[in-house]
């Protein structure tokens, strides 16, 4: 029975690297996969998924209007898919998460989603909230805070490295805009940040 998986973590935990390793494992055995990533993430040098350690692969891009059920079903009709993998899954809409569940349930294709659980204010992303609620398997990947504790939070920082308390939920960036911290250091950084 195919399942819907959600691999979640803070920044710098190796989510994209883990996805790319899983994709390699399927393809090495001659199995077809379909990779997806958020269209709004324009940091990559090509239309695909790139990890911070330099691995990369081509991927389809989804936005709010993408019907994942229709697109995956059409691809599966041409070449049977062994797995569907989604990077930046926090940017999925709730409806798209349900489409991915349908792919697992009705098409019998495992779906592996990788993404952030919470934003820079500690709030759940809508896509992550639904994944946490309906995924068959939840797997937490680990990142490390500067203190050595498990990093579970994503602190947004400005150009000077100061904590940012307010703003849009989605602002694309890497190590220049976000720092993975344990809850204690995240809370301390926000408490010391200037009011917006």
PDB file of C-alpha atoms in Angstrom:
ATOM      1  CA  UNK A   1       0.000   0.000   0.000  1.00  0.00           C
ATOM      2  CA  UNK A   2       1.413   3.378  -1.042  1.00  0.00           C
ATOM      3  CA  UNK A   3       1.764   6.040   1.639  1.00  0.00           C
ATOM      4  CA  UNK A   4       2.017   9.807   1.975  1.00  0.00           C
ATOM      5  CA  UNK A   5       5.172  10.771   3.874  1.00  0.00           C
ATOM      6  CA  UNK A   6       6.135  14.120   5.366  1.00  0.00           C
ATOM      7  CA  UNK A   7       9.807  14.684   6.160  1.00  0.00           C
ATOM      8  CA  UNK A   8      10.001  17.965   8.050  1.00  0.00           C
ATOM      9  CA  UNK A   9      12.732  19.988   9.709  1.00  0.00           C
ATOM     10  CA  UNK A  10      14.122  23.453  10.186  1.00  0.00           C
ATOM     11  CA  UNK A  11      16.497  25.019   7.686  1.00  0.00           C
ATOM     12  CA  UNK A  12      19.820  23.270   7.039  1.00  0.00           C
ATOM     13  CA  UNK A  13      18.678  19.803   8.092  1.00  0.00           C
ATOM     14  CA  UNK A  14      19.346  18.208   4.705  1.00  0.00           C
ATOM     15  CA  UNK A  15      15.778  17.886   3.408  1.00  0.00           C
ATOM     16  CA  UNK A  16      16.689  18.424  -0.248  1.00  0.00           C
ATOM     17  CA  UNK A  17      19.759  16.208   0.082  1.00  0.00           C
ATOM     18  CA  UNK A  18      17.630  13.403   1.543  1.00  0.00           C
ATOM     19  CA  UNK A  19      15.084  13.788  -1.274  1.00  0.00           C
ATOM     20  CA  UNK A  20      17.812  13.646  -3.917  1.00  0.00           C
ATOM     21  CA  UNK A  21      19.328  10.529  -2.313  1.00  0.00           C
ATOM     22  CA  UNK A  22      15.912   8.814  -2.329  1.00  0.00           C
ATOM     23  CA  UNK A  23      15.428   9.792  -5.985  1.00  0.00           C
ATOM     24  CA  UNK A  24      18.865   8.367  -6.839  1.00  0.00           C
ATOM     25  CA  UNK A  25      18.013   5.094  -5.101  1.00  0.00           C
ATOM     26  CA  UNK A  26      14.828   4.653  -7.167  1.00  0.00           C
ATOM     27  CA  UNK A  27      16.480   5.615 -10.446  1.00  0.00           C
ATOM     28  CA  UNK A  28      19.506   3.404  -9.800  1.00  0.00           C
ATOM     29  CA  UNK A  29      17.091   0.460  -9.766  1.00  0.00           C
ATOM     30  CA  UNK A  30      15.500   1.531 -13.059  1.00  0.00           C
ATOM     31  CA  UNK A  31      12.356   3.009 -11.498  1.00  0.00           C
ATOM     32  CA  UNK A  32      10.789   6.244 -12.718  1.00  0.00           C
ATOM     33  CA  UNK A  33      10.184   9.111 -10.312  1.00  0.00           C
ATOM     34  CA  UNK A  34       8.611  12.538 -10.612  1.00  0.00           C
ATOM     35  CA  UNK A  35      10.158  15.443  -8.709  1.00  0.00           C
ATOM     36  CA  UNK A  36       8.371  18.673  -7.772  1.00  0.00           C
ATOM     37  CA  UNK A  37       9.433  21.937  -6.151  1.00  0.00           C
ATOM     38  CA  UNK A  38       7.822  25.310  -5.531  1.00  0.00           C
ATOM     39  CA  UNK A  39       7.774  27.709  -8.479  1.00  0.00           C
ATOM     40  CA  UNK A  40       8.299  30.688  -6.172  1.00  0.00           C
ATOM     41  CA  UNK A  41      11.758  29.430  -5.117  1.00  0.00           C
ATOM     42  CA  UNK A  42      13.974  30.982  -7.784  1.00  0.00           C
ATOM     43  CA  UNK A  43      17.291  30.478  -5.989  1.00  0.00           C
ATOM     44  CA  UNK A  44      18.320  27.442  -8.053  1.00  0.00           C
ATOM     45  CA  UNK A  45      20.427  27.882 -11.168  1.00  0.00           C
ATOM     46  CA  UNK A  46      18.176  25.553 -13.163  1.00  0.00           C
ATOM     47  CA  UNK A  47      14.559  24.435 -13.044  1.00  0.00           C
ATOM     48  CA  UNK A  48      15.078  21.946 -10.292  1.00  0.00           C
ATOM     49  CA  UNK A  49      16.054  21.018  -6.769  1.00  0.00           C
ATOM     50  CA  UNK A  50      19.467  21.907  -5.376  1.00  0.00           C
ATOM     51  CA  UNK A  51      20.873  21.038  -1.984  1.00  0.00           C
ATOM     52  CA  UNK A  52      23.317  23.188  -0.055  1.00  0.00           C
ATOM     53  CA  UNK A  53      26.003  20.523  -0.490  1.00  0.00           C
ATOM     54  CA  UNK A  54      25.851  20.813  -4.277  1.00  0.00           C
ATOM     55  CA  UNK A  55      23.557  17.962  -5.358  1.00  0.00           C
ATOM     56  CA  UNK A  56      20.799  18.758  -7.811  1.00  0.00           C
ATOM     57  CA  UNK A  57      18.152  17.366 -10.165  1.00  0.00           C
ATOM     58  CA  UNK A  58      15.589  18.671 -12.625  1.00  0.00           C
ATOM     59  CA  UNK A  59      12.073  19.014 -11.212  1.00  0.00           C
ATOM     60  CA  UNK A  60       8.616  20.155 -12.185  1.00  0.00           C
ATOM     61  CA  UNK A  61       7.454  23.399 -10.573  1.00  0.00           C
ATOM     62  CA  UNK A  62       4.153  23.818  -8.751  1.00  0.00           C
ATOM     63  CA  UNK A  63       2.274  26.987  -7.930  1.00  0.00           C
ATOM     64  CA  UNK A  64      -1.131  27.557  -6.361  1.00  0.00           C
ATOM     65  CA  UNK A  65      -2.919  26.684  -9.636  1.00  0.00           C
ATOM     66  CA  UNK A  66      -1.118  23.381 -10.291  1.00  0.00           C
ATOM     67  CA  UNK A  67      -3.371  20.319 -10.248  1.00  0.00           C
ATOM     68  CA  UNK A  68      -0.918  17.715  -8.958  1.00  0.00           C
ATOM     69  CA  UNK A  69      -3.412  14.856  -9.299  1.00  0.00           C
ATOM     70  CA  UNK A  70      -3.925  15.610 -13.015  1.00  0.00           C
ATOM     71  CA  UNK A  71      -0.235  16.197 -13.778  1.00  0.00           C
ATOM     72  CA  UNK A  72       1.005  13.096 -11.949  1.00  0.00           C
ATOM     73  CA  UNK A  73      -1.783  10.919 -13.376  1.00  0.00           C
ATOM     74  CA  UNK A  74      -0.907  12.026 -16.924  1.00  0.00           C
ATOM     75  CA  UNK A  75       2.795  11.280 -16.408  1.00  0.00           C
ATOM     76  CA  UNK A  76       2.006   7.924 -14.802  1.00  0.00           C
ATOM     77  CA  UNK A  77      -0.091   6.957 -17.852  1.00  0.00           C
ATOM     78  CA  UNK A  78       2.957   7.495 -20.102  1.00  0.00           C
ATOM     79  CA  UNK A  79       5.510   5.827 -17.826  1.00  0.00           C
ATOM     80  CA  UNK A  80       4.527   4.124 -14.562  1.00  0.00           C
ATOM     81  CA  UNK A  81       5.918   6.069 -11.620  1.00  0.00           C
ATOM     82  CA  UNK A  82       7.503   4.329  -8.644  1.00  0.00           C
ATOM     83  CA  UNK A  83       7.478   7.472  -6.490  1.00  0.00           C
ATOM     84  CA  UNK A  84       6.549  11.167  -6.432  1.00  0.00           C
ATOM     85  CA  UNK A  85       8.798  13.493  -4.403  1.00  0.00           C
ATOM     86  CA  UNK A  86       7.992  17.082  -3.429  1.00  0.00           C
ATOM     87  CA  UNK A  87      10.559  19.569  -2.124  1.00  0.00           C
ATOM     88  CA  UNK A  88       9.510  22.822  -0.394  1.00  0.00           C
ATOM     89  CA  UNK A  89       6.244  21.065   0.567  1.00  0.00           C
ATOM     90  CA  UNK A  90       5.358  23.846   3.021  1.00  0.00           C
ATOM     91  CA  UNK A  91       4.283  25.876  -0.037  1.00  0.00           C
ATOM     92  CA  UNK A  92       1.650  23.338  -1.117  1.00  0.00           C
ATOM     93  CA  UNK A  93      -1.950  24.448  -0.726  1.00  0.00           C
ATOM     94  CA  UNK A  94      -4.194  22.320   1.486  1.00  0.00           C
ATOM     95  CA  UNK A  95      -6.003  21.138  -1.668  1.00  0.00           C
ATOM     96  CA  UNK A  96      -2.699  20.064  -3.228  1.00  0.00           C
ATOM     97  CA  UNK A  97      -1.818  18.024  -0.138  1.00  0.00           C
ATOM     98  CA  UNK A  98      -5.137  16.202  -0.524  1.00  0.00           C
ATOM     99  CA  UNK A  99      -4.314  15.633  -4.211  1.00  0.00           C
ATOM    100  CA  UNK A 100      -1.030  14.021  -3.135  1.00  0.00           C
ATOM    101  CA  UNK A 101      -2.915  11.834  -0.660  1.00  0.00           C
ATOM    102  CA  UNK A 102      -5.173  10.759  -3.518  1.00  0.00           C
ATOM    103  CA  UNK A 103      -2.099   9.843  -5.593  1.00  0.00           C
ATOM    104  CA  UNK A 104      -0.981   7.524  -2.796  1.00  0.00           C
ATOM    105  CA  UNK A 105      -4.464   6.154  -2.059  1.00  0.00           C
ATOM    106  CA  UNK A 106      -5.955   5.790  -5.549  1.00  0.00           C
ATOM    107  CA  UNK A 107      -2.985   5.625  -7.923  1.00  0.00           C
ATOM    108  CA  UNK A 108      -0.901   3.525  -5.525  1.00  0.00           C
ATOM    109  CA  UNK A 109       2.180   5.722  -5.899  1.00  0.00           C
ATOM    110  CA  UNK A 110       4.199   6.577  -2.768  1.00  0.00           C
ATOM    111  CA  UNK A 111       4.496  10.338  -2.212  1.00  0.00           C
ATOM    112  CA  UNK A 112       7.445  11.751  -0.251  1.00  0.00           C
ATOM    113  CA  UNK A 113       7.100  15.403   0.813  1.00  0.00           C
ATOM    114  CA  UNK A 114       9.976  17.402   2.308  1.00  0.00           C
ATOM    115  CA  UNK A 115       9.579  20.809   3.893  1.00  0.00           C
ATOM    116  CA  UNK A 116       9.562  23.196   6.802  1.00  0.00           C
ATOM    117  CA  UNK A 117       7.051  22.708   9.576  1.00  0.00           C
ATOM    118  CA  UNK A 118       6.912  26.334  10.765  1.00  0.00           C
ATOM    119  CA  UNK A 119       7.727  29.805   9.514  1.00  0.00           C
ATOM    120  CA  UNK A 120       9.960  32.507  11.056  1.00  0.00           C
ATOM    121  CA  UNK A 121       7.290  33.324  13.648  1.00  0.00           C
ATOM    122  CA  UNK A 122       6.777  29.725  14.755  1.00  0.00           C
ATOM    123  CA  UNK A 123       3.480  29.424  12.845  1.00  0.00           C
ATOM    124  CA  UNK A 124       2.585  26.381  10.745  1.00  0.00           C
ATOM    125  CA  UNK A 125       2.606  26.778   6.982  1.00  0.00           C
ATOM    126  CA  UNK A 126      -0.825  25.790   5.548  1.00  0.00           C
ATOM    127  CA  UNK A 127       0.629  22.931   3.495  1.00  0.00           C
ATOM    128  CA  UNK A 128       2.637  21.655   6.441  1.00  0.00           C
ATOM    129  CA  UNK A 129      -0.395  21.797   8.725  1.00  0.00           C
ATOM    130  CA  UNK A 130      -2.378  19.506   6.426  1.00  0.00           C
ATOM    131  CA  UNK A 131       0.598  17.183   5.940  1.00  0.00           C
ATOM    132  CA  UNK A 132       1.016  16.919   9.714  1.00  0.00           C
ATOM    133  CA  UNK A 133      -2.657  16.083   9.948  1.00  0.00           C
ATOM    134  CA  UNK A 134      -3.063  13.481   7.202  1.00  0.00           C
ATOM    135  CA  UNK A 135       0.337  12.001   6.261  1.00  0.00           C
ATOM    136  CA  UNK A 136       0.702   8.281   6.894  1.00  0.00           C
ATOM    137  CA  UNK A 137       4.237   8.781   8.146  1.00  0.00           C
ATOM    138  CA  UNK A 138       5.868  11.798   9.812  1.00  0.00           C
ATOM    139  CA  UNK A 139       9.660  11.883   9.909  1.00  0.00           C
ATOM    140  CA  UNK A 140      11.589  14.660  11.628  1.00  0.00           C
ATOM    141  CA  UNK A 141      15.008  15.371  10.155  1.00  0.00           C
ATOM    142  CA  UNK A 142      17.487  16.965  12.527  1.00  0.00           C
ATOM    143  CA  UNK A 143      19.377  20.241  12.323  1.00  0.00           C
ATOM    144  CA  UNK A 144      21.619  21.634  15.046  1.00  0.00           C
ATOM    145  CA  UNK A 145      21.473  24.976  16.849  1.00  0.00           C
ATOM    146  CA  UNK A 146      24.720  26.818  17.604  1.00  0.00           C
ATOM    147  CA  UNK A 147      24.359  25.593  21.215  1.00  0.00           C
ATOM    148  CA  UNK A 148      24.330  21.953  20.152  1.00  0.00           C
ATOM    149  CA  UNK A 149      20.621  21.339  20.809  1.00  0.00           C
ATOM    150  CA  UNK A 150      18.229  20.195  18.106  1.00  0.00           C
ATOM    151  CA  UNK A 151      17.197  23.154  15.923  1.00  0.00           C
ATOM    152  CA  UNK A 152      13.440  23.208  15.397  1.00  0.00           C
ATOM    153  CA  UNK A 153      12.843  26.884  14.586  1.00  0.00           C
ATOM    154  CA  UNK A 154      13.706  29.165  11.642  1.00  0.00           C
ATOM    155  CA  UNK A 155      14.761  32.681  12.631  1.00  0.00           C
ATOM    156  CA  UNK A 156      14.526  35.286   9.863  1.00  0.00           C
ATOM    157  CA  UNK A 157      17.359  37.796   9.981  1.00  0.00           C
ATOM    158  CA  UNK A 158      18.033  41.089   8.237  1.00  0.00           C
ATOM    159  CA  UNK A 159      21.186  42.091   6.341  1.00  0.00           C
ATOM    160  CA  UNK A 160      22.929  42.881   9.639  1.00  0.00           C
ATOM    161  CA  UNK A 161      22.041  39.526  11.199  1.00  0.00           C
ATOM    162  CA  UNK A 162      19.371  40.955  13.528  1.00  0.00           C
ATOM    163  CA  UNK A 163      16.183  38.969  14.183  1.00  0.00           C
ATOM    164  CA  UNK A 164      13.101  39.950  12.163  1.00  0.00           C
ATOM    165  CA  UNK A 165       9.763  39.713  14.011  1.00  0.00           C
ATOM    166  CA  UNK A 166       7.234  40.679  11.337  1.00  0.00           C
ATOM    167  CA  UNK A 167       6.643  40.393   7.618  1.00  0.00           C
ATOM    168  CA  UNK A 168       5.137  38.125   5.000  1.00  0.00           C
ATOM    169  CA  UNK A 169       5.077  34.437   5.880  1.00  0.00           C
ATOM    170  CA  UNK A 170       6.939  33.566   2.700  1.00  0.00           C
ATOM    171  CA  UNK A 171      10.246  35.222   1.914  1.00  0.00           C
ATOM    172  CA  UNK A 172      12.663  33.081  -0.048  1.00  0.00           C
ATOM    173  CA  UNK A 173      16.201  32.941   1.239  1.00  0.00           C
ATOM    174  CA  UNK A 174      18.966  30.749   2.496  1.00  0.00           C
ATOM    175  CA  UNK A 175      21.656  31.236   5.107  1.00  0.00           C
ATOM    176  CA  UNK A 176      21.627  34.965   4.309  1.00  0.00           C
ATOM    177  CA  UNK A 177      18.013  35.294   5.553  1.00  0.00           C
ATOM    178  CA  UNK A 178      17.424  32.426   7.998  1.00  0.00           C
ATOM    179  CA  UNK A 179      19.148  30.722  10.913  1.00  0.00           C
ATOM    180  CA  UNK A 180      18.059  27.369  12.359  1.00  0.00           C
ATOM    181  CA  UNK A 181      17.819  27.588  16.163  1.00  0.00           C
ATOM    182  CA  UNK A 182      16.525  25.607  19.121  1.00  0.00           C
ATOM    183  CA  UNK A 183      13.291  27.003  20.605  1.00  0.00           C
ATOM    184  CA  UNK A 184      15.131  28.657  23.500  1.00  0.00           C
ATOM    185  CA  UNK A 185      17.530  30.643  21.319  1.00  0.00           C
ATOM    186  CA  UNK A 186      14.744  31.436  18.826  1.00  0.00           C
ATOM    187  CA  UNK A 187      12.633  32.897  21.657  1.00  0.00           C
ATOM    188  CA  UNK A 188      15.568  34.855  23.060  1.00  0.00           C
ATOM    189  CA  UNK A 189      16.399  36.294  19.612  1.00  0.00           C
ATOM    190  CA  UNK A 190      12.795  37.431  19.057  1.00  0.00           C
ATOM    191  CA  UNK A 191      12.555  38.897  22.557  1.00  0.00           C
ATOM    192  CA  UNK A 192      15.672  40.973  21.884  1.00  0.00           C
ATOM    193  CA  UNK A 193      14.574  42.085  18.406  1.00  0.00           C
ATOM    194  CA  UNK A 194      13.446  45.631  17.786  1.00  0.00           C
ATOM    195  CA  UNK A 195       9.706  46.141  17.376  1.00  0.00           C
ATOM    196  CA  UNK A 196       8.592  46.497  13.729  1.00  0.00           C
TER     197      UNK A 196
END
